mmCIF file of C-alpha atoms in Angstrom:
data_model
loop_
_atom_site.group_PDB
_atom_site.id
_atom_site.type_symbol
_atom_site.label_atom_id
_atom_site.label_comp_id
_atom_site.label_asym_id
_atom_site.label_seq_id
_atom_site.Cartn_x
_atom_site.Cartn_y
_atom_site.Cartn_z
ATOM 1 C CA UNK P 1 25.093 -11.702 12.384
ATOM 2 C CA UNK P 2 23.013 -9.907 10.015
ATOM 3 C CA UNK P 3 26.467 -7.418 7.915
ATOM 4 C CA UNK P 4 25.020 -3.422 7.669
ATOM 5 C CA UNK P 5 25.708 -1.581 4.943
ATOM 6 C CA UNK P 6 26.077 2.113 4.329
ATOM 7 C CA UNK P 7 24.220 4.061 1.742
ATOM 8 C CA UNK P 8 23.663 7.246 0.037
ATOM 9 C CA UNK P 9 20.310 8.745 -1.146
ATOM 10 C CA UNK P 10 19.856 11.383 -3.890
ATOM 11 C CA UNK P 11 18.819 14.796 -2.693
ATOM 12 C CA UNK P 12 16.275 14.560 -5.492
ATOM 13 C CA UNK P 13 15.487 11.080 -3.499
ATOM 14 C CA UNK P 14 13.335 13.763 -0.507
ATOM 15 C CA UNK P 15 12.858 16.688 0.118
ATOM 16 C CA UNK P 16 11.287 18.544 2.289
ATOM 17 C CA UNK P 17 8.311 21.338 0.667
ATOM 18 C CA UNK P 18 5.039 23.736 1.562
ATOM 19 C CA UNK P 19 2.346 21.643 0.022
ATOM 20 C CA UNK P 20 0.740 24.424 -1.170
ATOM 21 C CA UNK P 21 2.740 24.404 -3.945
ATOM 22 C CA UNK P 22 3.153 23.695 -7.822
ATOM 23 C CA UNK P 23 4.892 20.407 -8.117
ATOM 24 C CA UNK P 24 5.982 19.463 -12.051
ATOM 25 C CA UNK P 25 6.474 15.773 -12.166
ATOM 26 C CA UNK P 26 7.575 13.458 -15.433
ATOM 27 C CA UNK P 27 9.516 10.473 -14.792
ATOM 28 C CA UNK P 28 12.173 11.943 -13.982
ATOM 29 C CA UNK P 29 13.068 15.383 -12.754
ATOM 30 C CA UNK P 30 10.873 17.365 -9.873
ATOM 31 C CA UNK P 31 10.423 20.221 -9.595
ATOM 32 C CA UNK P 32 8.116 22.685 -7.409
ATOM 33 C CA UNK P 33 7.133 26.130 -8.246
ATOM 34 C CA UNK P 34 7.481 29.396 -5.912
ATOM 35 C CA UNK P 35 5.435 28.517 -3.002
ATOM 36 C CA UNK P 36 3.208 30.946 -1.453
ATOM 37 C CA UNK P 37 4.616 29.572 2.471
ATOM 38 C CA UNK P 38 8.210 29.586 3.656
ATOM 39 C CA UNK P 39 9.708 27.320 5.739
ATOM 40 C CA UNK P 40 12.805 25.662 7.218
ATOM 41 C CA UNK P 41 14.910 22.530 5.205
ATOM 42 C CA UNK P 42 13.593 19.345 7.523
ATOM 43 C CA UNK P 43 15.179 16.803 5.078
ATOM 44 C CA UNK P 44 15.785 13.423 6.467
ATOM 45 C CA UNK P 45 19.644 12.129 6.986
ATOM 46 C CA UNK P 46 20.768 10.529 3.340
ATOM 47 C CA UNK P 47 23.044 8.318 5.217
ATOM 48 C CA UNK P 48 20.973 5.183 4.993
ATOM 49 C CA UNK P 49 22.168 1.919 6.628
ATOM 50 C CA UNK P 50 20.523 -1.053 5.491
ATOM 51 C CA UNK P 51 21.683 -4.885 6.307
ATOM 52 C CA UNK P 52 22.119 -7.398 3.976
ATOM 53 C CA UNK P 53 18.857 -9.558 5.231
ATOM 54 C CA UNK P 54 16.530 -6.820 4.997
ATOM 55 C CA UNK P 55 17.222 -6.004 1.549
ATOM 56 C CA UNK P 56 17.119 -9.443 0.750
ATOM 57 C CA UNK P 57 13.404 -9.281 2.861
ATOM 58 C CA UNK P 58 12.973 -6.280 1.043
ATOM 59 C CA UNK P 59 13.488 -7.514 -2.637
ATOM 60 C CA UNK P 60 11.609 -10.774 -1.850
ATOM 61 C CA UNK P 61 8.303 -9.545 -0.751
ATOM 62 C CA UNK P 62 8.204 -7.390 -3.725
ATOM 63 C CA UNK P 63 8.624 -10.188 -6.104
ATOM 64 C CA UNK P 64 5.336 -11.667 -3.859
ATOM 65 C CA UNK P 65 3.723 -8.938 -3.903
ATOM 66 C CA UNK P 66 4.050 -8.404 -7.658
ATOM 67 C CA UNK P 67 3.384 -12.046 -8.280
ATOM 68 C CA UNK P 68 -0.088 -11.760 -6.096
ATOM 69 C CA UNK P 69 -1.457 -8.762 -8.076
ATOM 70 C CA UNK P 70 -0.057 -10.668 -11.606
ATOM 71 C CA UNK P 71 -2.361 -13.516 -10.617
ATOM 72 C CA UNK P 72 -5.276 -11.370 -9.834
ATOM 73 C CA UNK P 73 -5.162 -10.024 -13.201
ATOM 74 C CA UNK P 74 -4.803 -13.377 -15.089
ATOM 75 C CA UNK P 75 -7.618 -15.118 -12.577
ATOM 76 C CA UNK P 76 -10.043 -11.531 -13.335
ATOM 77 C CA UNK P 77 -9.751 -11.243 -16.731
ATOM 78 C CA UNK P 78 -10.473 -15.200 -16.830
ATOM 79 C CA UNK P 79 -13.306 -14.016 -15.081
ATOM 80 C CA UNK P 80 -13.210 -15.710 -11.741
ATOM 81 C CA UNK P 81 -12.835 -12.561 -10.573
ATOM 82 C CA UNK P 82 -15.882 -10.330 -10.738
ATOM 83 C CA UNK P 83 -17.008 -6.793 -9.084
ATOM 84 C CA UNK P 84 -14.288 -4.420 -9.038
ATOM 85 C CA UNK P 85 -10.506 -4.955 -8.842
ATOM 86 C CA UNK P 86 -7.981 -2.046 -8.669
ATOM 87 C CA UNK P 87 -3.983 -3.235 -9.056
ATOM 88 C CA UNK P 88 -0.536 -2.008 -7.273
ATOM 89 C CA UNK P 89 2.081 -4.129 -9.966
ATOM 90 C CA UNK P 90 4.273 -1.103 -10.472
ATOM 91 C CA UNK P 91 4.057 0.302 -7.248
ATOM 92 C CA UNK P 92 5.685 -2.731 -4.629
ATOM 93 C CA UNK P 93 8.578 -0.354 -3.683
ATOM 94 C CA UNK P 94 6.024 1.677 -1.518
ATOM 95 C CA UNK P 95 4.012 -1.642 0.316
ATOM 96 C CA UNK P 96 6.961 -3.037 1.179
ATOM 97 C CA UNK P 97 9.264 -0.112 2.339
ATOM 98 C CA UNK P 98 6.646 1.433 4.699
ATOM 99 C CA UNK P 99 6.047 -1.732 6.113
ATOM 100 C CA UNK P 100 9.742 -2.126 6.877
ATOM 101 C CA UNK P 101 9.286 1.780 8.310
ATOM 102 C CA UNK P 102 6.584 1.084 10.632
ATOM 103 C CA UNK P 103 6.420 -1.124 14.012
ATOM 104 C CA UNK P 104 4.078 -3.934 13.991
ATOM 105 C CA UNK P 105 1.810 -1.597 16.480
ATOM 106 C CA UNK P 106 1.374 1.447 14.080
ATOM 107 C CA UNK P 107 -1.703 1.365 12.009
ATOM 108 C CA UNK P 108 -2.709 1.674 8.539
ATOM 109 C CA UNK P 109 -5.534 2.465 6.235
ATOM 110 C CA UNK P 110 -6.219 3.004 2.365
ATOM 111 C CA UNK P 111 -8.280 3.013 0.071
ATOM 112 C CA UNK P 112 -9.638 -0.092 -2.858
ATOM 113 C CA UNK P 113 -5.810 -0.229 -4.125
ATOM 114 C CA UNK P 114 -4.990 -2.787 -0.982
ATOM 115 C CA UNK P 115 -4.139 -6.045 -1.485
ATOM 116 C CA UNK P 116 -0.200 -6.324 -0.225
ATOM 117 C CA UNK P 117 -1.084 -4.204 2.546
ATOM 118 C CA UNK P 118 -3.663 -6.446 3.527
ATOM 119 C CA UNK P 119 -0.663 -9.419 3.437
ATOM 120 C CA UNK P 120 2.448 -7.453 4.734
ATOM 121 C CA UNK P 121 0.209 -6.783 7.805
ATOM 122 C CA UNK P 122 -0.446 -9.894 8.715
ATOM 123 C CA UNK P 123 -2.938 -11.166 6.477
ATOM 124 C CA UNK P 124 -2.412 -13.645 4.081
ATOM 125 C CA UNK P 125 -1.626 -14.287 0.118
ATOM 126 C CA UNK P 126 -4.686 -17.437 -0.218
ATOM 127 C CA UNK P 127 -6.848 -14.806 2.504
ATOM 128 C CA UNK P 128 -7.186 -11.899 -0.562
ATOM 129 C CA UNK P 129 -7.526 -13.939 -3.131
ATOM 130 C CA UNK P 130 -9.631 -16.418 -1.423
ATOM 131 C CA UNK P 131 -11.889 -13.055 -1.036
ATOM 132 C CA UNK P 132 -11.796 -11.170 -4.910
ATOM 133 C CA UNK P 133 -13.120 -15.168 -5.815
ATOM 134 C CA UNK P 134 -15.597 -14.346 -2.932
ATOM 135 C CA UNK P 135 -14.681 -18.223 -1.549
ATOM 136 C CA UNK P 136 -14.559 -18.974 2.330
ATOM 137 C CA UNK P 137 -10.802 -18.482 2.214
ATOM 138 C CA UNK P 138 -11.059 -14.779 1.532
ATOM 139 C CA UNK P 139 -10.256 -12.288 4.753
ATOM 140 C CA UNK P 140 -13.829 -11.888 5.238
ATOM 141 C CA UNK P 141 -14.823 -15.000 4.460
ATOM 142 C CA UNK P 142 -15.676 -14.061 0.825
ATOM 143 C CA UNK P 143 -17.913 -11.412 1.326
ATOM 144 C CA UNK P 144 -16.762 -7.953 0.867
ATOM 145 C CA UNK P 145 -13.505 -7.874 -2.020
ATOM 146 C CA UNK P 146 -11.265 -5.566 -2.226
ATOM 147 C CA UNK P 147 -12.686 -2.931 -0.409
ATOM 148 C CA UNK P 148 -13.771 -5.086 2.393
ATOM 149 C CA UNK P 149 -10.284 -6.060 3.823
ATOM 150 C CA UNK P 150 -9.134 -6.212 7.859
ATOM 151 C CA UNK P 151 -5.954 -7.375 10.357
ATOM 152 C CA UNK P 152 -6.553 -5.545 13.514
ATOM 153 C CA UNK P 153 -3.593 -3.564 12.877
ATOM 154 C CA UNK P 154 -4.504 -3.325 9.114
ATOM 155 C CA UNK P 155 -8.387 -0.444 8.926
ATOM 156 C CA UNK P 156 -8.956 -1.262 5.014
ATOM 157 C CA UNK P 157 -9.078 -1.874 1.620
ATOM 158 C CA UNK P 158 -11.755 1.612 1.763
ATOM 159 C CA UNK P 159 -14.472 1.545 -1.287
ATOM 160 C CA UNK P 160 -15.048 5.450 -1.192
ATOM 161 C CA UNK P 161 -12.221 8.026 -2.318
ATOM 162 C CA UNK P 162 -11.002 9.105 0.106
ATOM 163 C CA UNK P 163 -12.953 8.127 3.169
ATOM 164 C CA UNK P 164 -10.650 6.098 4.215
ATOM 165 C CA UNK P 165 -8.378 9.267 5.733
ATOM 166 C CA UNK P 166 -10.647 10.867 7.908
ATOM 167 C CA UNK P 167 -11.041 7.419 9.697
ATOM 168 C CA UNK P 168 -7.366 7.593 9.887
ATOM 169 C CA UNK P 169 -7.246 11.040 11.499
ATOM 170 C CA UNK P 170 -9.827 9.520 14.319
ATOM 171 C CA UNK P 171 -7.591 6.390 14.820
ATOM 172 C CA UNK P 172 -4.576 8.623 15.283
ATOM 173 C CA UNK P 173 -6.852 10.830 17.778
ATOM 174 C CA UNK P 174 -7.516 7.457 19.283
ATOM 175 C CA UNK P 175 -3.560 6.400 19.912
ATOM 176 C CA UNK P 176 -3.101 10.400 20.584
ATOM 177 C CA UNK P 177 -6.108 10.384 23.820
ATOM 178 C CA UNK P 178 -4.336 6.748 24.712
ATOM 179 C CA UNK P 179 -1.004 8.164 24.896
ATOM 180 C CA UNK P 180 -0.285 5.564 23.164
ATOM 181 C CA UNK P 181 3.716 5.367 20.546
ATOM 182 C CA UNK P 182 1.950 4.244 17.719
ATOM 183 C CA UNK P 183 1.016 6.941 15.146
ATOM 184 C CA UNK P 184 -1.169 6.369 11.596
ATOM 185 C CA UNK P 185 -0.723 5.849 8.060
ATOM 186 C CA UNK P 186 -3.508 6.939 6.405
ATOM 187 C CA UNK P 187 -2.922 6.707 2.453
ATOM 188 C CA UNK P 188 -3.940 8.128 -0.496
ATOM 189 C CA UNK P 189 -4.007 9.178 -4.021
ATOM 190 C CA UNK P 190 -4.011 12.132 -6.443
ATOM 191 C CA UNK P 191 -8.075 11.724 -6.520
ATOM 192 C CA UNK P 192 -8.188 12.104 -3.396
ATOM 193 C CA UNK P 193 -6.589 14.896 -3.173
ATOM 194 C CA UNK P 194 -8.101 17.150 -5.574
ATOM 195 C CA UNK P 195 -11.357 18.707 -4.018
ATOM 196 C CA UNK P 196 -11.095 22.435 -2.284
ATOM 197 C CA UNK P 197 -11.277 20.148 1.405
ATOM 198 C CA UNK P 198 -7.595 19.548 0.478
ATOM 199 C CA UNK P 199 -6.555 22.963 0.730
ATOM 200 C CA UNK P 200 -7.140 22.814 4.006
ATOM 201 C CA UNK P 201 -4.205 21.070 5.473
ATOM 202 C CA UNK P 202 -1.422 23.101 3.150
ATOM 203 C CA UNK P 203 0.341 24.875 6.481
ATOM 204 C CA UNK P 204 0.577 21.104 7.014
ATOM 205 C CA UNK P 205 4.754 19.814 7.145
ATOM 206 C CA UNK P 206 5.314 17.833 3.446
ATOM 207 C CA UNK P 207 8.070 15.540 2.131
ATOM 208 C CA UNK P 208 8.448 14.769 -1.161
ATOM 209 C CA UNK P 209 9.964 10.698 -1.597
ATOM 210 C CA UNK P 210 10.826 9.275 -4.017
ATOM 211 C CA UNK P 211 8.568 6.536 -4.209
ATOM 212 C CA UNK P 212 10.120 3.521 -6.893
ATOM 213 C CA UNK P 213 12.759 3.589 -4.646
ATOM 214 C CA UNK P 214 12.655 0.864 -1.820
ATOM 215 C CA UNK P 215 14.705 2.396 1.072
ATOM 216 C CA UNK P 216 13.833 6.077 0.645
ATOM 217 C CA UNK P 217 10.773 5.697 1.422
ATOM 218 C CA UNK P 218 12.151 3.083 4.037
ATOM 219 C CA UNK P 219 13.711 6.257 5.327
ATOM 220 C CA UNK P 220 10.957 8.565 4.317
ATOM 221 C CA UNK P 221 9.017 6.582 6.340
ATOM 222 C CA UNK P 222 10.711 6.068 9.876
ATOM 223 C CA UNK P 223 11.858 9.887 9.727
ATOM 224 C CA UNK P 224 7.530 10.569 9.790
ATOM 225 C CA UNK P 225 7.268 8.136 12.591
ATOM 226 C CA UNK P 226 10.029 10.054 14.372
ATOM 227 C CA UNK P 227 8.848 13.403 13.228
ATOM 228 C CA UNK P 228 4.622 12.180 14.793
ATOM 229 C CA UNK P 229 5.747 9.358 17.350
ATOM 230 C CA UNK P 230 9.196 10.753 19.720
ATOM 231 C CA UNK P 231 9.425 14.053 18.609
ATOM 232 C CA UNK P 232 5.770 15.141 18.505
ATOM 233 C CA UNK P 233 5.946 17.712 16.212
ATOM 234 C CA UNK P 234 1.976 16.302 15.327
ATOM 235 C CA UNK P 235 1.120 15.219 11.451
ATOM 236 C CA UNK P 236 3.292 15.243 8.145
ATOM 237 C CA UNK P 237 2.639 14.545 4.998
ATOM 238 C CA UNK P 238 3.721 12.277 2.471
ATOM 239 C CA UNK P 239 4.374 12.590 -1.152
ATOM 240 C CA UNK P 240 5.132 9.192 -2.525
ATOM 241 C CA UNK P 241 6.547 9.656 -6.771
ATOM 242 C CA UNK P 242 5.555 6.386 -7.802
ATOM 243 C CA UNK P 243 3.806 4.497 -10.542
ATOM 244 C CA UNK P 244 1.624 2.751 -11.879
ATOM 245 C CA UNK P 245 1.600 0.138 -14.689
ATOM 246 C CA UNK P 246 -2.101 -0.737 -14.994
ATOM 247 C CA UNK P 247 -4.707 1.355 -14.992
ATOM 248 C CA UNK P 248 -7.009 2.431 -12.386
ATOM 249 C CA UNK P 249 -9.042 -0.084 -12.026
ATOM 250 C CA UNK P 250 -9.435 -3.992 -14.314
ATOM 251 C CA UNK P 251 -11.713 -2.501 -16.345
ATOM 252 C CA UNK P 252 -9.761 0.299 -17.396
ATOM 253 C CA UNK P 253 -6.760 -0.629 -20.265
ATOM 254 C CA UNK P 254 -5.119 2.436 -18.877
ATOM 255 C CA UNK P 255 -4.292 3.339 -22.382
ATOM 256 C CA UNK P 256 -6.182 6.772 -22.654
ATOM 257 C CA UNK P 257 -4.145 9.310 -20.872
ATOM 258 C CA UNK P 258 -0.743 8.629 -21.334
ATOM 259 C CA UNK P 259 0.712 6.705 -24.081
ATOM 260 C CA UNK P 260 2.306 2.685 -24.255
ATOM 261 C CA UNK P 261 5.752 3.841 -24.831
ATOM 262 C CA UNK P 262 5.442 6.516 -21.844
ATOM 263 C CA UNK P 263 4.911 2.832 -19.659
ATOM 264 C CA UNK P 264 7.527 1.010 -21.596
ATOM 265 C CA UNK P 265 9.647 3.266 -20.322
ATOM 266 C CA UNK P 266 8.754 3.385 -16.852
ATOM 267 C CA UNK P 267 9.535 0.228 -16.359
ATOM 268 C CA UNK P 268 12.678 -0.250 -18.679
ATOM 269 C CA UNK P 269 13.846 2.920 -16.233
ATOM 270 C CA UNK P 270 12.411 3.337 -13.347
ATOM 271 C CA UNK P 271 11.399 -0.412 -11.721
ATOM 272 C CA UNK P 272 11.143 -0.155 -8.430
ATOM 273 C CA UNK P 273 12.420 -4.027 -7.922
ATOM 274 C CA UNK P 274 15.266 -3.927 -10.922
ATOM 275 C CA UNK P 275 16.101 -1.191 -8.630
ATOM 276 C CA UNK P 276 16.306 -2.908 -5.490
ATOM 277 C CA UNK P 277 18.217 -5.827 -7.763
ATOM 278 C CA UNK P 278 21.017 -3.103 -8.634
ATOM 279 C CA UNK P 279 21.617 -2.389 -5.236
ATOM 280 C CA UNK P 280 22.049 -5.794 -4.472
ATOM 281 C CA UNK P 281 24.588 -7.016 -7.562
ATOM 282 C CA UNK P 282 26.606 -3.426 -7.073
ATOM 283 C CA UNK P 283 26.944 -4.415 -2.856
ATOM 284 C CA UNK P 284 27.618 -7.836 -3.384
ATOM 285 C CA UNK P 285 25.150 -9.120 -2.035
ATOM 286 C CA UNK P 286 23.306 -12.411 -4.114
ATOM 287 C CA UNK P 287 24.276 -13.163 -6.607
ATOM 288 C CA UNK P 288 22.068 -13.518 -10.309
ATOM 289 C CA UNK P 289 21.392 -17.248 -9.707
ATOM 290 C CA UNK P 290 20.265 -16.697 -6.099
ATOM 291 C CA UNK P 291 18.301 -13.734 -7.129
ATOM 292 C CA UNK P 292 16.869 -15.775 -9.540
ATOM 293 C CA UNK P 293 15.870 -18.734 -6.648
ATOM 294 C CA UNK P 294 13.965 -15.972 -4.973
ATOM 295 C CA UNK P 295 11.750 -15.519 -7.700
ATOM 296 C CA UNK P 296 11.375 -18.909 -8.077
ATOM 297 C CA UNK P 297 10.328 -19.030 -4.661
ATOM 298 C CA UNK P 298 7.958 -15.854 -4.786
ATOM 299 C CA UNK P 299 5.827 -17.798 -7.851
ATOM 300 C CA UNK P 300 5.440 -20.800 -6.216
ATOM 301 C CA UNK P 301 3.785 -18.850 -2.395
ATOM 302 C CA UNK P 302 1.603 -17.465 -4.950
ATOM 303 C CA UNK P 303 0.997 -20.303 -7.462
ATOM 304 C CA UNK P 304 0.361 -22.673 -4.570
ATOM 305 C CA UNK P 305 -1.607 -19.238 -2.385
ATOM 306 C CA UNK P 306 -4.933 -19.001 -4.939
ATOM 307 C CA UNK P 307 -4.976 -23.116 -5.889
ATOM 308 C CA UNK P 308 -6.063 -23.056 -2.259
ATOM 309 C CA UNK P 309 -8.006 -20.087 -2.913
ATOM 310 C CA UNK P 310 -9.944 -21.485 -6.113
ATOM 311 C CA UNK P 311 -10.582 -24.291 -3.632
ATOM 312 C CA UNK P 312 -11.966 -23.145 -1.128
ATOM 313 C CA UNK P 313 -15.593 -23.144 -1.264
ATOM 314 C CA UNK P 314 -18.468 -20.255 -1.564
ATOM 315 C CA UNK P 315 -19.826 -18.699 1.433
ATOM 316 C CA UNK P 316 -23.927 -20.123 3.026
ATOM 317 C CA UNK P 317 -26.234 -18.725 2.519
ATOM 318 C CA UNK P 318 -27.183 -18.517 5.990
ATOM 319 C CA UNK P 319 -23.413 -16.377 6.615
ATOM 320 C CA UNK P 320 -25.441 -13.456 4.548
ATOM 321 C CA UNK P 321 -26.560 -12.618 7.945
ATOM 322 C CA UNK P 322 -22.732 -12.491 10.126
ATOM 323 C CA UNK P 323 -20.168 -10.301 10.209
ATOM 324 C CA UNK P 324 -22.407 -7.579 9.833
ATOM 325 C CA UNK P 325 -22.714 -6.197 13.489
ATOM 326 C CA UNK P 326 -19.951 -6.866 16.575
ATOM 327 C CA UNK P 327 -21.182 -11.105 18.778
ATOM 328 C CA UNK P 328 -23.993 -9.229 21.345
ATOM 329 C CA UNK P 329 -24.479 -5.145 19.589
ATOM 330 C CA UNK P 330 -27.201 -7.479 17.132
ATOM 331 C CA UNK P 331 -30.540 -5.460 16.753
ATOM 332 C CA UNK P 332 -33.161 -8.131 16.974
ATOM 333 C CA UNK P 333 -33.819 -8.409 13.154
ATOM 334 C CA UNK P 334 -32.448 -7.499 9.880
ATOM 335 C CA UNK P 335 -34.056 -6.715 6.612
ATOM 336 C CA UNK P 336 -32.840 -8.102 3.853
ATOM 337 C CA UNK P 337 -33.220 -6.493 -0.354
ATOM 338 C CA UNK P 338 -37.093 -7.446 0.295
ATOM 339 C CA UNK P 339 -39.265 -6.688 2.472
ATOM 340 C CA UNK P 340 -40.113 -10.014 3.420
ATOM 341 C CA UNK P 341 -36.990 -10.572 3.104
ATOM 342 C CA UNK P 342 -36.039 -10.559 7.692
ATOM 343 C CA UNK P 343 -33.532 -12.146 9.811
ATOM 344 C CA UNK P 344 -34.121 -12.484 13.253
ATOM 345 C CA UNK P 345 -30.746 -13.002 15.784
#
């Protein structure tokens, strides 16, 4: 039986905030200005119980997800990946922590920075890398790239900034309509929330979570799920205060709007993997050598998946016309790029 561990989160890890607030965030602190709305405090329980096996699995998954994103980085620089490629190196606590706070029947939808979530929600590393390489082994058979990766409980991978949020609301409405005891997490970032439409949700309660601490993320997600599914209190906004090490995409070095010193400071003081490693070592759950073996295994897993994806063939030209419509709902014909290019079903 796995041993049960208890930990108390810092009060800075999670706090209830009215969303109509001015939030000032630095690397170390978050301060809220005067708010336009009064809210009652509803902080989640700060005493957290986790098992040794769960913490070690979190560590393994975070290391594996980072290795996968690093592999994608290398493949892009080698010109084997073309087009768009958005990585989430530094944000592993959000994806892995989310997965450990929800159930397999819950749904997740996000934008194009989606590779770890796609794997954690039932996909494979080979499938993600194969999709980025444009190979038949890809999760969308090499025809979609990052913006078109799906599983039965993961709805993308969406190419339009913020467009996944109303889609997520639709998925959640279907869950409510069908009286399912499940919920949907619609993930989006800062650039999705800087339009006037976003202010229509000002009175939705929110919770701010340290997105660089995986235990805090897990606890915040579990609280949000209980709020929505068990207590039936409606939607809840979660803000994960996290930090991406790379630029917006592979074509953006990320050095024009922040300094290299800032990135290095975050890597050395706030890294989510290193933070979990400290928990594990301080609590005597694994030795340094055991953690190094997990790191080695993660690298081997990713390396093997990359080689298998690279060995997969590119899609056949006939596959251009497949997977567009659900089987049996195809139109009589489909036009291609040119006027004379027509495919009849």
